[in-house]
Tab-separated table of C-alpha atoms in Angstrom:
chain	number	residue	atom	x	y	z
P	17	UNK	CA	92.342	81.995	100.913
P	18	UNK	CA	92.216	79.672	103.954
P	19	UNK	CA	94.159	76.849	104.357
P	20	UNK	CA	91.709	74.898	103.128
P	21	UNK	CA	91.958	70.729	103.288
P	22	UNK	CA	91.226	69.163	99.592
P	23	UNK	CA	87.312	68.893	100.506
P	24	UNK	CA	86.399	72.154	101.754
P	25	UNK	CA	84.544	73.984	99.089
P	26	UNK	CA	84.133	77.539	100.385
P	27	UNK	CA	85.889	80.465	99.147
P	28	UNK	CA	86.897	83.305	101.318
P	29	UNK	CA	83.435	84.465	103.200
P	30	UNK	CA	83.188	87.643	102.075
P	31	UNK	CA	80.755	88.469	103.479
P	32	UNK	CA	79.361	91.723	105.347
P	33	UNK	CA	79.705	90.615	108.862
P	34	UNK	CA	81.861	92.865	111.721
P	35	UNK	CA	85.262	92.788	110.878
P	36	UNK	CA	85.572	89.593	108.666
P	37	UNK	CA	88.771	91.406	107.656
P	38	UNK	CA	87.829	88.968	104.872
P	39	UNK	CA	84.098	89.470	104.674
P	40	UNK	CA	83.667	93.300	104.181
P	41	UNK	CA	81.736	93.501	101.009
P	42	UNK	CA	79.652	96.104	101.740
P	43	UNK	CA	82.838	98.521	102.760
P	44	UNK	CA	83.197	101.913	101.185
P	45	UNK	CA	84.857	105.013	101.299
P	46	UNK	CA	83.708	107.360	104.315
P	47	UNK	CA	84.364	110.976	104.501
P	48	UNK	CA	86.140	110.538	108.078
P	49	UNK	CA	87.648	113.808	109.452
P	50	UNK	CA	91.948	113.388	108.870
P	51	UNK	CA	92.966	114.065	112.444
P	52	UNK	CA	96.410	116.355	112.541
P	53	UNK	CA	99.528	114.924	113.248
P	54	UNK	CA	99.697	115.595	117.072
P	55	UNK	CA	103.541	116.094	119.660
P	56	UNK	CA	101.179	115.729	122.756
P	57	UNK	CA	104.163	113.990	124.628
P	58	UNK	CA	107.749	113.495	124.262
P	59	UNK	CA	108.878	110.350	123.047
P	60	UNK	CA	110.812	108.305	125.976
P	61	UNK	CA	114.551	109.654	124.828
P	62	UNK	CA	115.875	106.258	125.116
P	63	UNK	CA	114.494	105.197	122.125
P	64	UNK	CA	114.619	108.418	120.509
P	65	UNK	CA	117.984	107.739	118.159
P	66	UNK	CA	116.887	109.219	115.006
P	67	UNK	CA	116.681	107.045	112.249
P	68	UNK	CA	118.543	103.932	113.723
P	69	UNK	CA	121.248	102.554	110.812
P	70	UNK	CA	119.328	98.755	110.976
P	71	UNK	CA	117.476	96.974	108.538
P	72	UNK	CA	114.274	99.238	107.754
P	73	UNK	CA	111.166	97.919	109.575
P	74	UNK	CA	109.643	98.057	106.245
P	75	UNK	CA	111.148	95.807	104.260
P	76	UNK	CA	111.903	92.589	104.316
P	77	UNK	CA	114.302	91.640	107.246
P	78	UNK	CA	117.523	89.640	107.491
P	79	UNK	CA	116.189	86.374	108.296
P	80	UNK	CA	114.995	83.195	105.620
P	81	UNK	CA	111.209	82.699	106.205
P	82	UNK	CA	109.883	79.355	106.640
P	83	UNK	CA	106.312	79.021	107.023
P	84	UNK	CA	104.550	75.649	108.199
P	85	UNK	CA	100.903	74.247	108.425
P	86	UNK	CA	99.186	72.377	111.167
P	87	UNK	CA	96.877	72.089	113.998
P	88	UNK	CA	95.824	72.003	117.615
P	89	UNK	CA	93.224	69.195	118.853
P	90	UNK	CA	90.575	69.396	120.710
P	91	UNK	CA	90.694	73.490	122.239
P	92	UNK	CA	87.909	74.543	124.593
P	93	UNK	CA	86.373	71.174	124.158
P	94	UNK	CA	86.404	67.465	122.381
P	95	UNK	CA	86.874	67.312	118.902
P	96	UNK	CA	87.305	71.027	118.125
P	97	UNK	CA	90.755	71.254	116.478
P	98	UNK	CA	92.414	75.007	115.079
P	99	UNK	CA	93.896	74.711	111.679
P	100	UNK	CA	97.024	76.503	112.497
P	101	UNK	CA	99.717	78.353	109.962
P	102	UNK	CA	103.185	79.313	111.798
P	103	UNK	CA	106.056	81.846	109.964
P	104	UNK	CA	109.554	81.621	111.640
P	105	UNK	CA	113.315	82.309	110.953
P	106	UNK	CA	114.796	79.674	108.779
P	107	UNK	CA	118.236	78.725	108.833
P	108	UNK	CA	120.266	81.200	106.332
P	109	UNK	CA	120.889	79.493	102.961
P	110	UNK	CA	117.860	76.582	103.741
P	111	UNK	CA	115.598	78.146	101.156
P	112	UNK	CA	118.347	77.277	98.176
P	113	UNK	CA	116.342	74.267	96.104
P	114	UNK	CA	113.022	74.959	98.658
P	115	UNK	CA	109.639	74.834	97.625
P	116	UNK	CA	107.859	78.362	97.872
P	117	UNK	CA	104.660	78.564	100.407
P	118	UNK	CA	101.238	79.076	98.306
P	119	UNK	CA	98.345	79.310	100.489
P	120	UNK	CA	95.181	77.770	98.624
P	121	UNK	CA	92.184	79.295	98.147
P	122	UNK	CA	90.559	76.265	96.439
P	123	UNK	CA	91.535	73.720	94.035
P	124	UNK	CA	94.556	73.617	92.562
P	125	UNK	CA	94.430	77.696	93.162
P	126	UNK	CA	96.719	78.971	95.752
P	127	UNK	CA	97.863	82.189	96.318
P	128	UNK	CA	101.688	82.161	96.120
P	129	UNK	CA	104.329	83.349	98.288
P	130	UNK	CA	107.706	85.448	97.053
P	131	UNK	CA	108.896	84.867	100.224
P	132	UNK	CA	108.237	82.251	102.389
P	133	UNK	CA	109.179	78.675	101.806
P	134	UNK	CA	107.275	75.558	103.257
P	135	UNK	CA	109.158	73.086	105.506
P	136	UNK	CA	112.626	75.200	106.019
P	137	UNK	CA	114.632	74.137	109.581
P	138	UNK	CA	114.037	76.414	111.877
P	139	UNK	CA	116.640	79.038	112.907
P	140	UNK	CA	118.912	78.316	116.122
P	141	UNK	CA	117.865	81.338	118.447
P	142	UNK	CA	115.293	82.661	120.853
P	143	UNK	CA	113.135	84.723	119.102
P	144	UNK	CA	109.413	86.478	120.266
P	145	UNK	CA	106.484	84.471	119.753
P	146	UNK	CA	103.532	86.459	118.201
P	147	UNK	CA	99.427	85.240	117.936
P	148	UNK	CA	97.794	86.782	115.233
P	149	UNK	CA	94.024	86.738	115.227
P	150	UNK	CA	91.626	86.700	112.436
P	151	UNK	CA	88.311	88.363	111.738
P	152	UNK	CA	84.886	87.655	112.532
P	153	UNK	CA	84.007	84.940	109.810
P	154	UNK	CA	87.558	85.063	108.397
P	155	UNK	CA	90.695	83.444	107.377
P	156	UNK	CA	93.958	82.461	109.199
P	157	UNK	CA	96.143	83.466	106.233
P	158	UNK	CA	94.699	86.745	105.761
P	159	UNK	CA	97.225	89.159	106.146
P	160	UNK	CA	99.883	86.435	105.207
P	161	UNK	CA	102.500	89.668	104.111
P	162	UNK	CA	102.334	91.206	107.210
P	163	UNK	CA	103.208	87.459	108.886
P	164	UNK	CA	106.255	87.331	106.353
P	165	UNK	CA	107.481	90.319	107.066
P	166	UNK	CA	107.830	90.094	110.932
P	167	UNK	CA	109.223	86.182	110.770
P	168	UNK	CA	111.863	87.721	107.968
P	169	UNK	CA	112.802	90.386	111.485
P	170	UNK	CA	113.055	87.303	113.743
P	171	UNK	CA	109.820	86.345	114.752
P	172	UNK	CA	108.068	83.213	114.819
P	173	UNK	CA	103.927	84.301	114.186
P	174	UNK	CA	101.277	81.449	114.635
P	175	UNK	CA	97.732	82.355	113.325
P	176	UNK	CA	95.004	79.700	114.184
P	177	UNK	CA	91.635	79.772	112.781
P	178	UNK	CA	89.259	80.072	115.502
P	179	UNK	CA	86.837	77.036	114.343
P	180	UNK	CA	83.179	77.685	114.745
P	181	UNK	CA	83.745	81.470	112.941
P	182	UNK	CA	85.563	81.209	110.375
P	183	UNK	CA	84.690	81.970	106.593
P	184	UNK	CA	84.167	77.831	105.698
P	185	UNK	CA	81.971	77.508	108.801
P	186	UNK	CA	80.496	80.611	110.420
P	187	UNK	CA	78.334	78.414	112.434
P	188	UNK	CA	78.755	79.989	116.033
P	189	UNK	CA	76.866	82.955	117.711
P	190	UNK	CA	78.431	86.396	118.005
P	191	UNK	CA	78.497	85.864	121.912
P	192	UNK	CA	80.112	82.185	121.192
P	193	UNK	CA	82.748	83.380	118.984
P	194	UNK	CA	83.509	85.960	121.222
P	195	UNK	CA	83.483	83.778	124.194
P	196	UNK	CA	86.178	81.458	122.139
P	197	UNK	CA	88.511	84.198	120.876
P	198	UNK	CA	90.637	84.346	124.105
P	199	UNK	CA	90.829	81.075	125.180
P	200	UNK	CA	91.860	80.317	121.588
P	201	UNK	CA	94.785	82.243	121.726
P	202	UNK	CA	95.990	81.297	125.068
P	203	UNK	CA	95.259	77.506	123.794
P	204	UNK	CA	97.988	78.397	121.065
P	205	UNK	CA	100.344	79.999	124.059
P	206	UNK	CA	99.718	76.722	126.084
P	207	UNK	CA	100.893	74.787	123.010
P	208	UNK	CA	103.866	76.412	122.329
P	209	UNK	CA	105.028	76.277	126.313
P	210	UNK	CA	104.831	72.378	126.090
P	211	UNK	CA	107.008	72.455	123.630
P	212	UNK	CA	104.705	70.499	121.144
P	213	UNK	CA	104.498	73.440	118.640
P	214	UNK	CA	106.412	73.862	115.783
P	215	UNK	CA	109.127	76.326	116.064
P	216	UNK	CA	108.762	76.101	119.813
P	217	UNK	CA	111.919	75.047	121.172
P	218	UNK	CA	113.501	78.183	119.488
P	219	UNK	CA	111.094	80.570	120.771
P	220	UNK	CA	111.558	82.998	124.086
P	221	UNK	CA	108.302	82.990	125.745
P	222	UNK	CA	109.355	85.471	128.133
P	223	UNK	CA	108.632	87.805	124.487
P	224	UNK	CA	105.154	87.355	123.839
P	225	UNK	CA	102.755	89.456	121.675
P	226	UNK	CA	99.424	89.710	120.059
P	227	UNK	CA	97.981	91.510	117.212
P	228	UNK	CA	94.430	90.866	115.192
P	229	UNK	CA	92.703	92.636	112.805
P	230	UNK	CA	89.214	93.900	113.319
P	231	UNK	CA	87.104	90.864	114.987
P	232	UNK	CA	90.820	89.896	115.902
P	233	UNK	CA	92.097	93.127	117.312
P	234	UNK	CA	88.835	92.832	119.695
P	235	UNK	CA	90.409	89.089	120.732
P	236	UNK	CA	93.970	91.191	120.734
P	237	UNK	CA	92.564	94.051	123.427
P	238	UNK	CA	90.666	91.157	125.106
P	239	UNK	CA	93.608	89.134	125.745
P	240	UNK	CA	94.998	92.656	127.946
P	241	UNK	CA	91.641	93.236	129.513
P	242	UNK	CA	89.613	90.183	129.429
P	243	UNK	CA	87.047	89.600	126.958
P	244	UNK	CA	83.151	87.815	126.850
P	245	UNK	CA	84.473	85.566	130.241
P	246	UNK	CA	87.577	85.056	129.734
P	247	UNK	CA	90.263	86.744	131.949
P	248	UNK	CA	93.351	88.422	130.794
P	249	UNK	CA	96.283	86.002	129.655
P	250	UNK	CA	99.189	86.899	131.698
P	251	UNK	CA	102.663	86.953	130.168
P	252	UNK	CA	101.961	88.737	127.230
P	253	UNK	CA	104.114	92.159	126.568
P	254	UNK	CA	102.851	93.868	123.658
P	255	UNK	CA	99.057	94.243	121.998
P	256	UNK	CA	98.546	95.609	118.408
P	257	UNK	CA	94.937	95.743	117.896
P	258	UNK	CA	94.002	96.562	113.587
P	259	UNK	CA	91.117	98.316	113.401
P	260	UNK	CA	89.286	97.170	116.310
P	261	UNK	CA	85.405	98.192	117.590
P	262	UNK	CA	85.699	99.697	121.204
P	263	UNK	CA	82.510	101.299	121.157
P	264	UNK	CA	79.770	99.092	119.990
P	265	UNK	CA	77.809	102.316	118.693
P	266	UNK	CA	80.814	102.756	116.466
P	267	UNK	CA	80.215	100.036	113.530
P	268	UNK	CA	78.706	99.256	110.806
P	269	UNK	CA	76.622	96.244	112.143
P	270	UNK	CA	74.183	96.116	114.734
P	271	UNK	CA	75.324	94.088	117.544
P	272	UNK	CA	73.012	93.539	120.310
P	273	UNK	CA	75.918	91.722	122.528
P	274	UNK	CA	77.441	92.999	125.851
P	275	UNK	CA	80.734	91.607	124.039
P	276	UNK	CA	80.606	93.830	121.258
P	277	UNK	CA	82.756	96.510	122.629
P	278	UNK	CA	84.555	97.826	125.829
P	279	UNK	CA	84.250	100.251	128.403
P	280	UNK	CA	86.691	102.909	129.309
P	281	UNK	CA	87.180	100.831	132.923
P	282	UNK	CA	88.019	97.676	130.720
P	283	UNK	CA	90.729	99.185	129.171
P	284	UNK	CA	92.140	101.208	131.742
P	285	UNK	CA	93.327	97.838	133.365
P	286	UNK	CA	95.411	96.992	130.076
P	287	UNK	CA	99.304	97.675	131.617
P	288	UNK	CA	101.162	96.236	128.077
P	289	UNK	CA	102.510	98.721	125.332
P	290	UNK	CA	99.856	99.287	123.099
P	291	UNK	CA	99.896	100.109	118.801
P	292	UNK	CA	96.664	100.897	117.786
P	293	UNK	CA	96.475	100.730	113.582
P	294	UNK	CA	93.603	101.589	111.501
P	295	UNK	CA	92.463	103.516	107.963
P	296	UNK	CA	90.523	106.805	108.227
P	297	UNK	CA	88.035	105.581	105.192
P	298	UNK	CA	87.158	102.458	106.914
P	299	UNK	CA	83.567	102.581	107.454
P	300	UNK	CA	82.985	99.423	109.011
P	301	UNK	CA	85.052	100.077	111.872
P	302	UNK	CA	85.402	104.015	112.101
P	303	UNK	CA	88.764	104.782	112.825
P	304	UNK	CA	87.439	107.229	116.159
P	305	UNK	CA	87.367	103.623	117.967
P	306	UNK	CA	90.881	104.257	118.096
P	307	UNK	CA	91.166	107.332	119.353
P	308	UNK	CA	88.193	106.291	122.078
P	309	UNK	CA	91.372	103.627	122.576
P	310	UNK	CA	93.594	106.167	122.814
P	311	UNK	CA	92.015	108.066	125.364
P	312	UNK	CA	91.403	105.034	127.713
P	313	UNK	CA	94.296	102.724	127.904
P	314	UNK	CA	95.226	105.057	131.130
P	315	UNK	CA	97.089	101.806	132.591
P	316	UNK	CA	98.989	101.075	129.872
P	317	UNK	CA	103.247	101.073	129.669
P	318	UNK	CA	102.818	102.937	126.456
P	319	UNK	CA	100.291	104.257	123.438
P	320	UNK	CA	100.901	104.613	120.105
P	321	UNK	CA	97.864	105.655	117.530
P	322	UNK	CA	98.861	105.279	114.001
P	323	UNK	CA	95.937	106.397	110.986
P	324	UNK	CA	96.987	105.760	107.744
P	325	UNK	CA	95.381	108.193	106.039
P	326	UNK	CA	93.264	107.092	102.755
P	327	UNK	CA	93.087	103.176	103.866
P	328	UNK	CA	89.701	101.298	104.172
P	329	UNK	CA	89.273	98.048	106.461
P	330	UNK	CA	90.183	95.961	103.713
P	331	UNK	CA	93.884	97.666	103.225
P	332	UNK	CA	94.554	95.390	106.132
P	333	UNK	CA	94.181	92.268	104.104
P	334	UNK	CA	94.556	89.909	101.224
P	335	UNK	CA	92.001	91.366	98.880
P	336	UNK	CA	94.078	92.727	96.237
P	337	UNK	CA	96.520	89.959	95.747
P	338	UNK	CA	93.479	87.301	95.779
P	339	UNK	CA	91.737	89.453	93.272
P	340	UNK	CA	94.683	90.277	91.255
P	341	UNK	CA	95.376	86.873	91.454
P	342	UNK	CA	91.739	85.732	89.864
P	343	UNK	CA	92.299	88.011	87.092
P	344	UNK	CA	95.837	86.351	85.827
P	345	UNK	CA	93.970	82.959	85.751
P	346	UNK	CA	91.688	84.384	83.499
P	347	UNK	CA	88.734	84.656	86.236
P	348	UNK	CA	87.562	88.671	85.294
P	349	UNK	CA	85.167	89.878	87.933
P	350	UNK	CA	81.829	89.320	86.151
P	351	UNK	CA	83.238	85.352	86.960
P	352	UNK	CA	83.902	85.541	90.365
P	353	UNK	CA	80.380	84.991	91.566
P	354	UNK	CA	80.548	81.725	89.755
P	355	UNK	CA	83.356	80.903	91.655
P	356	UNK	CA	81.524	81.739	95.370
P	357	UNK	CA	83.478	84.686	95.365
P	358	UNK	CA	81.181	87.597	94.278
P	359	UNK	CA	81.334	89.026	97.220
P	360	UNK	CA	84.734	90.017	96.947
P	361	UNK	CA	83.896	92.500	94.148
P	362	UNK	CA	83.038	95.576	96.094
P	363	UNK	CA	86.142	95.235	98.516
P	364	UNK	CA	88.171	94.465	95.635
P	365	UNK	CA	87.112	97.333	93.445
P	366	UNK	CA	87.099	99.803	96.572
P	367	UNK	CA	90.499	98.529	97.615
P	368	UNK	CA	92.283	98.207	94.616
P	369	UNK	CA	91.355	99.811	92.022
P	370	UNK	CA	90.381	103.700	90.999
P	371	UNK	CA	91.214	106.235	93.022
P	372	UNK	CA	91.738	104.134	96.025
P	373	UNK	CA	94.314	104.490	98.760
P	374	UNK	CA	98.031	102.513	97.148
P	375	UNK	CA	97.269	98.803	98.796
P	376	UNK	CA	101.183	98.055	98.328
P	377	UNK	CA	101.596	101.453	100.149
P	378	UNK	CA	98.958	100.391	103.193
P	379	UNK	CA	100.657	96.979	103.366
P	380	UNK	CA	104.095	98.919	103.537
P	381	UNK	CA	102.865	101.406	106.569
P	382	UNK	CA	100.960	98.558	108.025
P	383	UNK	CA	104.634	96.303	108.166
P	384	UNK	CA	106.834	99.158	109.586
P	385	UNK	CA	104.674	100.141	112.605
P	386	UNK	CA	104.150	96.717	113.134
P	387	UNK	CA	107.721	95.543	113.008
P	388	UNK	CA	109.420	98.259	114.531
P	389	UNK	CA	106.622	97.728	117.044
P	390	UNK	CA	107.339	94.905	118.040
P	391	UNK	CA	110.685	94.790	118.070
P	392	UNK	CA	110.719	97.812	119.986
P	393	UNK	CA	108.416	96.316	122.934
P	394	UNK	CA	110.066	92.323	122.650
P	395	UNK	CA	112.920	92.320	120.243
P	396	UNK	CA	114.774	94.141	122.664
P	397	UNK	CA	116.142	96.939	119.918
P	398	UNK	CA	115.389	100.031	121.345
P	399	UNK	CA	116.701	101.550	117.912
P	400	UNK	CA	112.983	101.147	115.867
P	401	UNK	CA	111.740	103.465	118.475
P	402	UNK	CA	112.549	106.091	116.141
P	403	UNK	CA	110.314	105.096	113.908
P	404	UNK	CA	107.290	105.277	116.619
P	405	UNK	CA	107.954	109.220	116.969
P	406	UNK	CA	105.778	111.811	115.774
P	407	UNK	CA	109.250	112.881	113.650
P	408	UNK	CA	109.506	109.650	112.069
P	409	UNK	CA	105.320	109.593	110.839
P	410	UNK	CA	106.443	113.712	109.693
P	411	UNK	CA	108.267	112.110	106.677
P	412	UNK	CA	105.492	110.009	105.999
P	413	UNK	CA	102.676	111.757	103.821
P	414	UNK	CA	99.698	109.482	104.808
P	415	UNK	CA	100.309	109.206	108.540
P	416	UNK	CA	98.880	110.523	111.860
P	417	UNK	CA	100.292	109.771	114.357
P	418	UNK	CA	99.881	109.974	118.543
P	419	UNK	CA	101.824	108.616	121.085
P	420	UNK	CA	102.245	109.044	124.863
């Protein structure tokens, strides 16, 4: 599912390495204790309006998405260039005639869009600029729904693949990768501030975020606390970390790396509103790294802790549309090793099929916190608030949630 150019060959790296939200074949159901839903502080009363009469943080906002591809030349040293996908607001009425965004996989097989379209002009207005971050060994276009969703609210979201770990070419250490992660994304913020970056000359970089899925919601706390060298970036106002490793006792691989998870005094400097989002079945990354989160972002302007109860590590990704996707092209699973992709099989059939947690229902849940997240803390629409409250996540059956 990367953006792959005509001559790459790889699939989509699934495999079992820390929070390659991609590369989780050996994921399964855990028998993780459902934490109750918990009032252990009063939501700030400002952004307590009860449910606000504006377009639904989960579903799709007013706003046209556009979606480009590109990439950034020579970050953290010569030659090393990130493959970069950006979604933005497109001007209303653009997409009539368009060309829908499909995001290849390999070949002529791409994994299509029903909502962005490629090329679009970008919409006349400031709008917050978000990073996304992939997983260790993963994809840029991973969660490519939940980057739809927030450019259809008014945000323009740039996800680079951090070269040396991704899925294609998984070539650098742990310690590397980690050492790259932050600079990466404040390589992408420089970008955008020269105005060289698509999008960027329509983008308010006084409303900056960052969010990042496993491997990537490490690079997302990182880039509050520092991270494997790197110091903080400054500027940035809102951190969602997906399903991150804080404590490095807490995963399923064995990393023998001073990078591979926090301490309680790292954290405690974060000062930026935090969301932390993750499954209570994941066993890769046991969802008690986010209440050890919880418990010590002491510094920061705000915490919310959101479980979706019943979702794995994979909920958080692609791997039901890519599989579904195989399987109308006539590519049944008993193919898919053929194909370089047998390692999907056991996310696949874990995520998406059986008794397993509704993926259209995990990818709903994970868009609303997200979105009214963010707009919240840098769309400057103190409304979705509302839906951050412990009476909001009441009316939703597979939600826990804490904030403070």
């Amino acid at each position: 599912m990367q953006q792959h150019r005509a001559s790459d060959r790889s699939w989509l790296g699934w495999q079992p390495t820390l929070g390659g939200v991609v590369g989780l074949g050996f994921l399964s159901a855990c028998s993780a204790k459902t934490p109750a839903r918990s009032a252990d502080s009063s939501p700030d009363p400002t952004t307590d309006t009860g449910s606000p009469d504006v377009s639904a943080p989960d579903e799709p906002g007013p706003w046209v998405v556009g979606h480009t591809s590109t990439a950034l030349e020579d970050v953290i040293e010569p030659g090393r260039t990130l493959p970069i996908d950006i979604w933005y607001p497109a001007e209303p009425g653009s997409e009539a005639g368009a060309t829908p965004a499909a995001y290849p996989l390999l070949g002529s097989i791409a994994l299509p869009s029903t909502q962005a379209y490629d090329g679009l002009p970008v919409a006349d207005l400031d709008a917050p600029l978000l990073i996304f971050s992939h997983g260790y060994g993963g994809i840029r276009i991973q969660s490519t729904a939940l980057m739809e969703a927030l450019a259809s609210h008014g945000f323009v979201v740039a996800s680079a693949g951090h070269t040396g770990n991704t899925q294609s070419a998984p070539e650098d250490s742990f310690d590397t990768a980690a050492s790259r992660r932050v600079p990466d994304v404040q390589a992408v913020i420089d970008w955008f501030t020269s105005g060289a970056a698509p999008a960027a000359d329509q983008v308010d970089l006084s409303r900056l975020g960052v969010l990042g899925h496993s491997f990537g919601g490490m690079t997302t706390l990182g880039v509050g606390a520092g991270w494997a060298g790197a110091p903080p970036i400054d500027g940035v106002g809102a951190l969602m970390p997906i399903s991150a490793v804080v404590d490095d006792d807490l995963q399923a691989d064995d990393r023998s790396s001073s990078y591979a998870g926090f301490t309680a005094e790292q954290l405690a400097t974060i000062t930026q509103p935090v969301l932390l989002l993750g499954g209570t079945e994941d066993e890769s990354v046991p969802v008690e790294n986010n209440a050890l989160a919880y418990d010590w972002l002491t510094g920061a302007a705000a915490v919310t802790r959101v479980d979706i109860i019943g979702a794995n590590h994979t909920h958080f990704a692609n791997v039901c549309d890519i599989g579904d996707l195989l399987i109308s092209l006539g590519f049944e699973m008993d193919s898919w090793a053929s194909l370089g992709a047998g390692p999907l099989i056991d996310p696949y059939v874990r995520t998406c099929t059986g008794e397993a947690f509704p993926y259209a229902e995990a990818l709903r849940l994970q868009n609303l916190y997200a979105v009214a997240f963010f707009q919240l803390t840098l769309g400057e629409r103190p409304e979705y608030g509302w839906w951050l409250t412990t009476e909001a996540a009441a009316e939703e059956s597979a939600v826990a949630l804490w904030s403070r």
